[in-house]
Coordinates of C-alpha atoms and ligand atoms in Angstrom, one line a residue:
M186 CA -7.3 -25.5 10.8
T187 CA -6.2 -24.1 7.4
A188 CA -2.6 -22.9 7.2
D189 CA -1.7 -19.4 6.0
V190 CA -0.5 -20.1 2.5
R191 CA 0.3 -16.6 1.4
W192 CA 3.3 -16.5 -0.9
P193 CA 6.1 -14.0 -0.4
D194 CA 6.2 -11.1 -2.9
S195 CA 8.9 -12.9 -4.9
L196 CA 9.9 -12.8 -8.5
W197 CA 9.3 -16.5 -8.7
A198 CA 5.7 -16.3 -7.3
A199 CA 5.0 -13.6 -9.9
V200 CA 6.3 -15.4 -13.0
T201 CA 5.7 -19.1 -12.3
P202 CA 2.6 -20.8 -13.6
P203 CA 0.5 -22.3 -10.8
G204 CA 1.2 -25.8 -9.4
P205 CA -1.1 -28.7 -9.5
D206 CA -4.5 -28.7 -7.7
L207 CA -3.9 -30.7 -4.5
P208 CA -6.3 -31.9 -1.8
E209 CA -5.9 -31.4 2.0
L210 CA -5.3 -34.4 4.2
R211 CA -8.7 -35.4 5.7
G212 CA -9.7 -38.6 7.4
S213 CA -7.5 -41.7 7.5
E214 CA -5.0 -42.5 4.8
T215 CA -2.5 -45.3 4.4
T216 CA 0.6 -45.5 2.2
D217 CA 4.1 -47.1 2.2
V218 CA 6.2 -44.0 2.7
V219 CA 5.0 -40.7 4.3
V220 CA 7.1 -37.6 3.5
I221 CA 6.6 -34.5 5.6
G222 CA 7.5 -31.3 3.6
G223 CA 7.0 -30.5 0.0
G224 CA 10.2 -28.7 -0.9
F225 CA 13.0 -30.1 -3.0
S226 CA 14.0 -32.7 -0.4
G227 CA 10.5 -34.1 0.0
L228 CA 9.5 -33.9 -3.6
S229 CA 12.7 -35.5 -4.9
T230 CA 12.4 -38.3 -2.3
A231 CA 8.8 -38.9 -3.5
L232 CA 9.7 -38.7 -7.2
H233 CA 12.6 -41.2 -6.8
L234 CA 10.3 -43.5 -4.9
R235 CA 7.7 -43.4 -7.6
E236 CA 10.4 -44.1 -10.2
A237 CA 11.1 -47.3 -8.1
G238 CA 7.4 -48.1 -8.0
V239 CA 7.0 -47.4 -4.3
E240 CA 3.8 -45.9 -2.9
V241 CA 4.4 -42.4 -1.4
A242 CA 2.4 -39.5 0.1
V243 CA 3.8 -36.1 0.8
V244 CA 2.2 -34.0 3.6
E245 CA 2.9 -30.3 3.0
A246 CA 1.9 -27.5 5.4
A247 CA 1.3 -24.9 2.8
E248 CA 1.9 -25.6 -1.0
P249 CA 4.9 -27.3 -2.8
G250 CA 7.8 -24.9 -2.9
W251 CA 6.4 -22.6 -0.2
G252 CA 9.5 -23.0 2.0
A253 CA 13.1 -22.3 1.0
S254 CA 12.7 -24.2 -2.2
G255 CA 10.4 -21.7 -3.8
R256 CA 12.2 -18.6 -2.4
N257 CA 15.9 -19.1 -3.1
N258 CA 18.3 -17.6 -5.6
G259 CA 18.1 -20.7 -7.8
Q260 CA 21.8 -21.3 -8.0
V261 CA 22.7 -24.9 -8.6
I262 CA 25.9 -25.3 -6.7
P263 CA 27.9 -28.6 -6.5
T264 CA 29.8 -27.6 -3.3
L265 CA 29.0 -26.8 0.4
S266 CA 29.4 -23.3 1.7
R267 CA 32.6 -23.8 3.7
P268 CA 33.6 -27.4 4.3
D269 CA 35.7 -28.9 1.5
P270 CA 36.0 -32.6 0.7
D271 CA 38.9 -33.2 3.2
N272 CA 36.7 -31.7 6.0
I273 CA 33.8 -33.9 5.1
V274 CA 35.9 -37.1 5.0
A275 CA 37.7 -36.2 8.2
K276 CA 34.3 -35.9 9.9
H277 CA 32.5 -38.8 8.4
G278 CA 35.1 -41.3 7.0
A279 CA 33.8 -43.6 4.3
A280 CA 30.2 -42.3 4.4
G281 CA 31.8 -38.8 4.0
E282 CA 33.6 -40.0 0.9
R283 CA 30.3 -41.1 -0.6
L284 CA 28.7 -37.7 0.4
V285 CA 31.6 -35.9 -1.3
G286 CA 30.8 -38.0 -4.5
L287 CA 27.1 -37.1 -4.2
I288 CA 27.9 -33.3 -3.8
R289 CA 30.3 -33.5 -6.8
D290 CA 27.4 -35.0 -8.9
S291 CA 24.6 -33.1 -7.3
A292 CA 24.2 -30.3 -10.0
S293 CA 24.1 -32.9 -12.8
I294 CA 21.6 -35.0 -10.8
L295 CA 19.3 -32.0 -10.6
F296 CA 19.6 -31.1 -14.3
D297 CA 19.1 -34.8 -15.2
V298 CA 15.9 -35.0 -13.2
V299 CA 14.6 -31.9 -14.9
K300 CA 15.4 -33.4 -18.3
R301 CA 14.2 -36.9 -17.6
H302 CA 10.7 -35.6 -16.6
G303 CA 10.5 -32.7 -19.1
I304 CA 10.1 -30.1 -16.3
D305 CA 10.4 -26.5 -17.5
A306 CA 12.3 -24.8 -14.7
E307 CA 14.0 -22.2 -16.9
Q308 CA 17.1 -24.3 -16.3
E309 CA 20.5 -23.2 -17.5
Q310 CA 23.5 -25.5 -16.9
N311 CA 26.2 -23.0 -17.8
G312 CA 28.4 -23.2 -14.7
W313 CA 28.8 -21.8 -11.2
V314 CA 31.6 -19.3 -10.4
Q315 CA 33.2 -18.4 -7.1
P316 CA 35.3 -15.3 -7.5
V317 CA 37.5 -14.3 -4.6
H318 CA 37.2 -10.8 -3.1
S319 CA 40.9 -10.3 -1.9
P320 CA 44.3 -11.3 -3.3
G321 CA 45.0 -13.6 -0.4
R322 CA 41.7 -15.5 -0.8
I323 CA 42.9 -17.0 -4.1
K324 CA 44.2 -19.7 -1.6
I325 CA 40.6 -20.7 -1.0
A326 CA 40.0 -21.2 -4.8
E327 CA 43.3 -23.1 -5.1
R328 CA 42.4 -25.4 -2.2
R329 CA 38.9 -26.0 -3.6
V330 CA 40.2 -26.8 -7.1
R331 CA 42.9 -29.1 -5.6
Q332 CA 40.4 -31.0 -3.4
W333 CA 37.5 -31.2 -5.9
S334 CA 39.8 -32.2 -8.8
K335 CA 41.1 -35.1 -6.7
V336 CA 37.6 -36.5 -6.5
G337 CA 36.9 -35.9 -10.2
A338 CA 34.9 -32.7 -10.2
P339 CA 35.2 -30.6 -13.4
V340 CA 36.6 -27.5 -11.6
E341 CA 39.1 -24.9 -12.9
L342 CA 41.1 -22.2 -11.3
L343 CA 40.5 -18.8 -12.9
S344 CA 43.0 -15.9 -13.1
R345 CA 42.0 -12.3 -12.3
E346 CA 41.7 -11.7 -16.1
Q347 CA 39.6 -14.8 -16.7
V348 CA 37.2 -13.8 -13.9
R349 CA 37.1 -10.2 -15.3
D350 CA 36.1 -11.7 -18.7
M351 CA 33.6 -14.1 -17.2
L352 CA 31.9 -11.6 -14.9
G353 CA 32.4 -8.4 -16.8
S354 CA 33.9 -6.7 -13.7
D355 CA 37.3 -6.0 -12.3
A356 CA 36.2 -6.3 -8.7
W357 CA 37.6 -9.8 -8.0
F358 CA 41.0 -11.3 -7.8
G359 CA 40.6 -14.7 -9.6
G360 CA 38.5 -17.6 -8.4
F361 CA 37.3 -21.0 -9.6
W362 CA 34.3 -22.5 -11.4
N363 CA 32.5 -25.7 -11.9
R364 CA 30.9 -26.3 -15.3
T365 CA 28.2 -28.6 -14.0
G366 CA 26.5 -25.8 -12.0
G367 CA 24.0 -23.3 -13.2
H368 CA 20.6 -21.9 -12.2
I369 CA 16.9 -22.5 -12.3
N370 CA 13.6 -20.9 -11.4
P371 CA 13.3 -22.7 -8.1
L372 CA 9.5 -22.4 -7.7
A373 CA 9.0 -23.7 -11.3
L374 CA 11.2 -26.6 -10.3
A375 CA 9.2 -27.3 -7.1
R376 CA 5.9 -27.1 -8.9
G377 CA 7.2 -29.2 -11.8
L378 CA 8.4 -31.8 -9.4
A379 CA 5.0 -31.8 -7.6
R380 CA 3.2 -32.2 -11.0
T381 CA 5.5 -35.1 -11.9
V382 CA 5.0 -36.9 -8.5
V383 CA 1.2 -36.7 -9.0
A384 CA 1.4 -37.8 -12.6
Q385 CA 3.5 -40.8 -11.5
G386 CA 0.8 -41.9 -9.0
G387 CA 2.2 -40.3 -5.8
K388 CA -0.1 -38.3 -3.5
I389 CA 0.6 -34.8 -2.2
F390 CA -1.6 -33.3 0.5
A391 CA -1.3 -29.5 0.7
R392 CA -2.4 -27.0 3.3
S393 CA -2.0 -29.8 5.8
P394 CA 0.5 -29.0 8.5
A395 CA 1.6 -32.2 10.3
V396 CA 1.2 -31.6 14.0
S397 CA 2.6 -34.8 15.4
I398 CA 4.5 -38.0 14.5
E399 CA 4.0 -41.2 16.5
R400 CA 5.0 -44.9 16.3
R401 CA 2.0 -47.3 16.5
G402 CA 3.0 -50.9 16.2
D403 CA 5.3 -51.1 13.2
R404 CA 3.8 -48.1 11.5
W405 CA 4.5 -44.3 11.6
I406 CA 1.4 -42.1 12.1
V407 CA 1.5 -38.5 11.0
K408 CA -1.4 -36.4 12.3
T409 CA -2.7 -33.2 10.9
A410 CA -5.6 -31.1 12.4
Q411 CA -8.1 -32.9 10.1
G412 CA -6.7 -36.3 9.4
E413 CA -3.9 -38.8 9.8
I414 CA -1.8 -40.9 7.5
S415 CA 0.0 -44.1 8.3
G416 CA 3.1 -45.4 6.6
R417 CA 5.7 -48.2 6.9
A418 CA 8.5 -45.6 6.5
L419 CA 8.8 -41.9 7.2
V420 CA 11.0 -39.0 5.8
V421 CA 11.0 -35.7 7.6
A422 CA 11.9 -33.1 5.0
S423 CA 10.8 -29.9 6.6
N424 CA 14.4 -28.7 7.0
A425 CA 14.8 -25.0 8.3
Y426 CA 11.0 -24.7 8.4
T427 CA 10.6 -27.5 10.9
G428 CA 8.9 -25.9 13.9
E429 CA 7.2 -23.2 11.7
F430 CA 3.8 -24.9 11.9
S431 CA 4.1 -27.2 14.9
K432 CA 6.7 -27.0 17.7
M433 CA 6.0 -30.6 18.4
L434 CA 6.8 -32.0 14.9
A435 CA 10.5 -32.9 15.2
P436 CA 12.0 -30.7 17.9
A437 CA 15.4 -32.3 17.8
I438 CA 15.7 -31.3 14.1
A439 CA 14.2 -27.9 14.7
R440 CA 16.7 -27.1 17.4
E441 CA 19.9 -28.1 15.6
V442 CA 19.7 -25.3 13.0
M443 CA 19.7 -21.6 13.3
P444 CA 17.2 -20.3 10.7
V445 CA 18.8 -17.2 9.3
R446 CA 16.7 -14.8 7.1
S447 CA 18.2 -14.3 3.6
W448 CA 16.9 -11.4 1.5
Q449 CA 16.5 -11.9 -2.2
M450 CA 15.9 -9.1 -4.8
A451 CA 15.2 -8.9 -8.5
T452 CA 16.0 -5.9 -10.7
Q453 CA 13.9 -4.7 -13.6
P454 CA 14.7 -6.6 -16.8
L455 CA 18.0 -5.2 -18.1
S456 CA 18.7 -4.1 -21.7
D457 CA 20.4 -6.7 -23.9
N458 CA 23.5 -4.6 -24.1
V459 CA 23.9 -4.3 -20.3
R460 CA 23.0 -7.9 -19.8
K461 CA 25.7 -9.1 -22.3
S462 CA 28.3 -7.0 -20.6
M463 CA 27.5 -8.4 -17.1
I464 CA 28.3 -12.1 -16.9
P465 CA 28.0 -12.7 -20.7
G466 CA 28.0 -16.5 -20.3
R467 CA 25.0 -16.2 -17.8
Q468 CA 26.8 -18.3 -15.1
A469 CA 25.6 -18.2 -11.5
M470 CA 28.0 -16.5 -9.1
S471 CA 28.6 -16.3 -5.4
D472 CA 31.8 -14.8 -4.1
T473 CA 33.9 -15.4 -0.9
H474 CA 32.5 -12.5 1.2
G475 CA 30.7 -13.6 4.5
E476 CA 28.3 -10.9 3.5
L477 CA 27.9 -12.7 0.2
I478 CA 27.8 -11.0 -3.2
F479 CA 25.8 -13.3 -5.4
G480 CA 23.6 -13.2 -8.4
R481 CA 22.3 -14.7 -11.7
F482 CA 20.1 -13.7 -14.6
D483 CA 16.6 -15.1 -14.8
A484 CA 14.9 -16.0 -18.1
R485 CA 13.7 -12.3 -18.5
N486 CA 17.1 -10.7 -18.0
R487 CA 16.4 -9.6 -14.5
F488 CA 19.5 -9.8 -12.2
V489 CA 18.5 -11.8 -9.2
T490 CA 20.6 -11.0 -6.2
G491 CA 20.2 -10.1 -2.6
G492 CA 21.8 -8.7 0.5
A493 CA 21.9 -8.8 4.3
I494 CA 20.5 -6.4 6.8
I495 CA 21.0 -6.1 10.5
R496 CA 18.6 -3.3 11.5
P497 CA 15.0 -4.4 12.2
F498 CA 13.3 -1.3 10.6
N499 CA 13.0 0.2 7.2
Q500 CA 14.6 -2.9 5.8
I501 CA 13.4 -3.0 2.2
A502 CA 14.2 0.7 1.4
T503 CA 17.7 0.2 3.1
L504 CA 18.4 -2.9 1.1
K505 CA 17.3 -1.4 -2.2
A506 CA 19.7 1.5 -1.7
R507 CA 22.6 -0.6 -0.4
V508 CA 22.4 -3.4 -3.0
G509 CA 21.7 -0.9 -5.8
K510 CA 24.9 1.0 -5.0
R511 CA 26.8 -2.3 -4.8
L512 CA 25.6 -3.3 -8.3
Q513 CA 26.6 0.1 -9.7
A514 CA 30.1 -0.2 -8.2
L515 CA 30.6 -3.7 -9.6
W516 CA 29.0 -3.0 -13.0
P517 CA 28.8 0.9 -13.6
Q518 CA 27.1 0.3 -17.0
I519 CA 24.0 -0.9 -15.1
G520 CA 22.9 2.7 -14.5
E521 CA 19.9 3.4 -12.3
V522 CA 18.9 0.2 -10.5
R523 CA 15.2 -0.5 -9.9
F524 CA 14.2 -3.5 -7.8
D525 CA 10.8 -4.9 -8.8
Y526 CA 10.8 -7.7 -6.2
V527 CA 12.2 -8.1 -2.7
W528 CA 11.5 -11.1 -0.5
N529 CA 13.1 -13.4 2.0
G530 CA 13.3 -16.9 3.4
F531 CA 15.0 -18.9 6.1
I532 CA 18.3 -20.7 5.6
G533 CA 19.1 -23.5 8.1
M534 CA 22.6 -22.9 9.4
T535 CA 24.5 -25.5 11.5
T536 CA 27.4 -24.8 13.7
D537 CA 29.8 -26.9 11.6
Y538 CA 28.3 -25.7 8.3
L539 CA 27.6 -29.4 7.4
P540 CA 24.3 -31.0 6.5
H541 CA 23.0 -33.1 9.4
I542 CA 21.4 -36.4 8.3
H543 CA 19.6 -38.6 10.8
R544 CA 18.0 -42.0 11.3
L545 CA 15.0 -41.0 13.4
G546 CA 13.8 -44.6 14.3
P547 CA 13.0 -47.8 12.3
N548 CA 12.6 -46.8 8.6
A549 CA 12.5 -43.1 9.5
Y550 CA 15.0 -40.5 8.2
G551 CA 15.4 -36.7 8.2
W552 CA 18.0 -34.1 7.4
T553 CA 18.5 -30.3 7.9
G554 CA 21.3 -27.7 7.6
C555 CA 21.8 -26.7 4.0
N556 CA 23.8 -23.7 5.0
G557 CA 22.7 -21.9 1.9
R558 CA 23.8 -24.6 -0.5
G559 CA 20.8 -26.8 -0.7
V560 CA 19.3 -26.6 -4.2
A561 CA 21.4 -29.3 -5.8
L562 CA 22.1 -31.1 -2.5
S563 CA 18.4 -31.5 -1.5
I564 CA 17.5 -33.0 -4.9
A565 CA 20.5 -35.4 -4.7
L566 CA 19.7 -36.3 -1.0
G567 CA 16.1 -37.1 -2.0
D568 CA 17.4 -39.9 -4.2
Q569 CA 19.5 -41.2 -1.3
L570 CA 16.6 -41.0 1.2
S571 CA 14.4 -42.9 -1.2
K572 CA 17.0 -45.7 -1.3
A573 CA 17.3 -45.6 2.5
V574 CA 13.6 -46.2 3.0
Q575 CA 13.7 -49.0 0.5
G576 CA 16.3 -50.8 2.7
A577 CA 19.6 -50.0 1.0
P578 CA 22.5 -50.9 3.4
D579 CA 24.3 -47.9 5.0
N580 CA 27.5 -48.7 3.1
E581 CA 25.8 -48.0 -0.2
L582 CA 24.3 -44.7 0.9
A583 CA 25.9 -41.2 0.8
L584 CA 24.2 -40.5 4.1
P585 CA 26.6 -40.0 7.0
F586 CA 24.1 -40.5 9.9
T587 CA 24.6 -38.6 13.1
E588 CA 22.5 -38.0 16.2
P589 CA 20.7 -34.6 16.3
T590 CA 22.8 -32.1 18.3
P591 CA 20.6 -29.2 19.4
I592 CA 22.1 -25.7 19.5
P593 CA 21.9 -24.7 23.2
A594 CA 19.4 -21.9 23.8
N595 CA 18.4 -22.1 20.2
E596 CA 15.0 -20.2 20.6
L597 CA 16.6 -17.5 22.7
L598 CA 19.5 -16.9 20.2
R599 CA 17.3 -16.7 17.0
P600 CA 16.5 -13.0 17.3
F601 CA 20.3 -12.3 17.5
A602 CA 21.2 -14.4 14.4
P603 CA 21.4 -11.3 12.1
L604 CA 24.2 -9.9 14.4
M605 CA 26.5 -12.5 13.0
M606 CA 26.7 -10.2 10.0
V607 CA 28.8 -7.8 12.1
L608 CA 31.4 -10.5 12.5
Y609 CA 31.3 -11.4 8.8
R610 CA 31.7 -7.8 7.7
H611 CA 34.7 -7.5 10.0
R612 CA 36.3 -10.7 8.5
D613 CA 35.4 -9.6 5.0
S614 CA 37.5 -6.4 5.4
K615 CA 40.6 -8.3 6.6
E616 CA 43.0 -10.3 4.4
I617 CA 43.2 -13.9 5.4
A618 CA 46.5 -15.4 6.6
Ligands
LIG768 C1 16.4 -17.0 0.5 C2 17.2 -18.2 0.2 C3 18.1 -18.3 -0.8 C4 18.8 -19.5 -1.1 N1 19.6 -19.6 -2.2 C5 20.1 -20.7 -2.5 C6 20.9 -20.9 -3.7 O1 20.9 -20.0 -4.6 N2 21.5 -22.1 -4.0 C7 21.4 -23.1 -3.1 O2 22.0 -24.2 -3.4 N3 20.7 -23.0 -2.0 C8 20.0 -21.9 -1.7 N4 19.2 -21.8 -0.6 C9 18.9 -23.0 0.2 C10 17.9 -23.9 -0.5 O3 16.8 -23.2 -0.9 C11 17.4 -25.0 0.5 O4 18.5 -25.7 1.0 C12 16.5 -26.0 -0.1 O5 15.4 -25.4 -0.8 C13 15.9 -26.9 1.0 O6 14.9 -27.7 0.5 P1 14.0 -28.5 1.5 O7 13.0 -29.3 0.7 O8 14.9 -29.4 2.3 O9 13.3 -27.5 2.5 P2 12.1 -26.5 2.2 O10 12.1 -26.1 0.8 O11 12.2 -25.4 3.2 O12 10.8 -27.3 2.4 C14 10.4 -27.7 3.7 C15 8.9 -27.8 3.6 O13 8.4 -28.3 4.8 C16 7.1 -27.7 5.0 N5 6.8 -27.9 6.4 C17 7.3 -27.3 7.5 N6 6.7 -27.8 8.6 C18 5.7 -28.7 8.2 C19 4.7 -29.4 8.9 N7 4.6 -29.3 10.2 N8 3.9 -30.2 8.1 C20 4.1 -30.3 6.8 N9 5.0 -29.6 6.1 C21 5.8 -28.8 6.8 C22 7.3 -26.3 4.6 O14 6.0 -25.7 4.3 C23 8.2 -26.4 3.4 O15 7.5 -26.4 2.2 C24 18.6 -20.6 -0.3 C25 17.6 -20.6 0.8 C26 16.9 -19.4 1.0 C27 15.9 -19.4 2.1

C-alpha cells in the first residue's frame, strides 16, 4: 500500500524547496529507537538522538512535515493557549515546574536548533505579541506577565498605545509580548530537520504508514504494509494525526484529542508601504479571541492569517470574504485583499488545554494535545523525549507523565467540533468578569 501523499494547497508547499529523497520501509530493519511520525516532535527527537550518537529511524506515513508541522501558521510561541504557569504547576507539581521552564525556553530552543544546524527556515526571532480584544481582558495580559516574569520569561505588558504602535492598528486594548518568540516557514523547518537527521546518520522512511505496534521480547516492533522495524525504544509522535492512517496504531492517544480543523490563508504579497504600516517590527501576533485573530508576514511580505468556519459548504469563498473584511477593518490601508492560498490542518485539542505526555510501556513514550501552540513546544519536547529514551530519570525530565484519558464518544463528537465556535463567538462578544 502506498499512502496518499498529496500536499494541501498551502503557501508553504508552493514556496518551499523539496525535502530529501527518502526510501519507503520494506523488509526487516533494526535500530535503537523507532520514532513514528515525521513532524516537528518526531524529527526533533531523532535529531537530538543523533546529536547524542544514538541510532534512530523515523517511520512517516506520508512525507516529513505532511501533518500539522508543514501546515501551520509558523508562529513560534513560548506559552500554552490557555493554561498559565500556576495552572501547570497545580496540575503536575515538580514535573509541571520543569515543563513551565521548558515552555519558557521553547522558542529559543527552536531558534537555536535552526542556527546550530544551518537550517534555512525563513526564521525571524522578533517576538510574539498577544493583544487583548476588550478593555477587561487586559487582566489576562497582566496575569500572564506576572506569572511568566516570576519564572524568568522575558515578557512585558503593553499599553494600548504600545500595541497600536507595534501592530499598526487601534483595534486592541493593550496586551503583552515575549521577545524570544517569532515565526518560521514551518515546512522549510520540517524539511530542514529531515535533511539534517539524514545527514547526521539517522534514517527516515517516508510513505510508510505504521499499521501496528507490538512488544516482542524486549523489543518494540512497528509494522507497515511492506515491512517492519524493531527497536529497543519507541516514540509515538503522530500527535493529532494518530488514527489518520491506521485506527489500530495508538487508539488511546488518538481518542484523547479532538482534532479541530484550522484554516490558514495567505494574501498576495503586500506593497512595502502597506507592509511597514502593519506590524512594522514583523512580530507574530495572536489575540485573545476564542475565534482567534492571528497573523504574521512571510519572507515575501504575504500576510499569513486564517479564520474559522462553521458551515460545511462554500467554505473557501466564505472564508475569503469574511477574513478579507476583517483585515480591512483592522488595517484599512490594506485595500482590496486577494488570498492566493487557503488550506487547513488538524489541531489536537485536549479538554484541559494541556499537552498530554505518556509512558506507553518499557522505553516507550508519546504525547499529543498541542492545542494550537505546538511549534516551539514540539521541538522542545523532542529534546526531552530523546533524553527519556536514553534513560534519564523522571526527575530530570520536563515530562509530566499521565495515563491517556480518552474523550468519551470521541469519534461521534468529531463532526460537531466546529460548533464550539458558536460558544467562542458568544464569549468573545462579552466582557470578562
Ligand atoms: C493549521 C494549523 C495551524 C497551527 N498554527 C500554529 C502556530 O502558528 N503556532 C504553534 O505553536 N502551533 C501551531 N499549530 C500546532 C503545530 O503545528 C503542531 O502542534 C505541531 O506541528 C505538532 O507537531 P507534531 O510533530 O507533534 O505533529 P505532526 O506535525 O502532525 O506530525 C505527525 C506526523 O505523524 C504522521 N503519522 C500519522 N499517523 C502515522 C502512522 N500510522 N505511521 C507513520 N506516521 C504517521 C503524520 O503523517 C504526520 O506527519 C498549528 C496547527 C495547525 C494544524
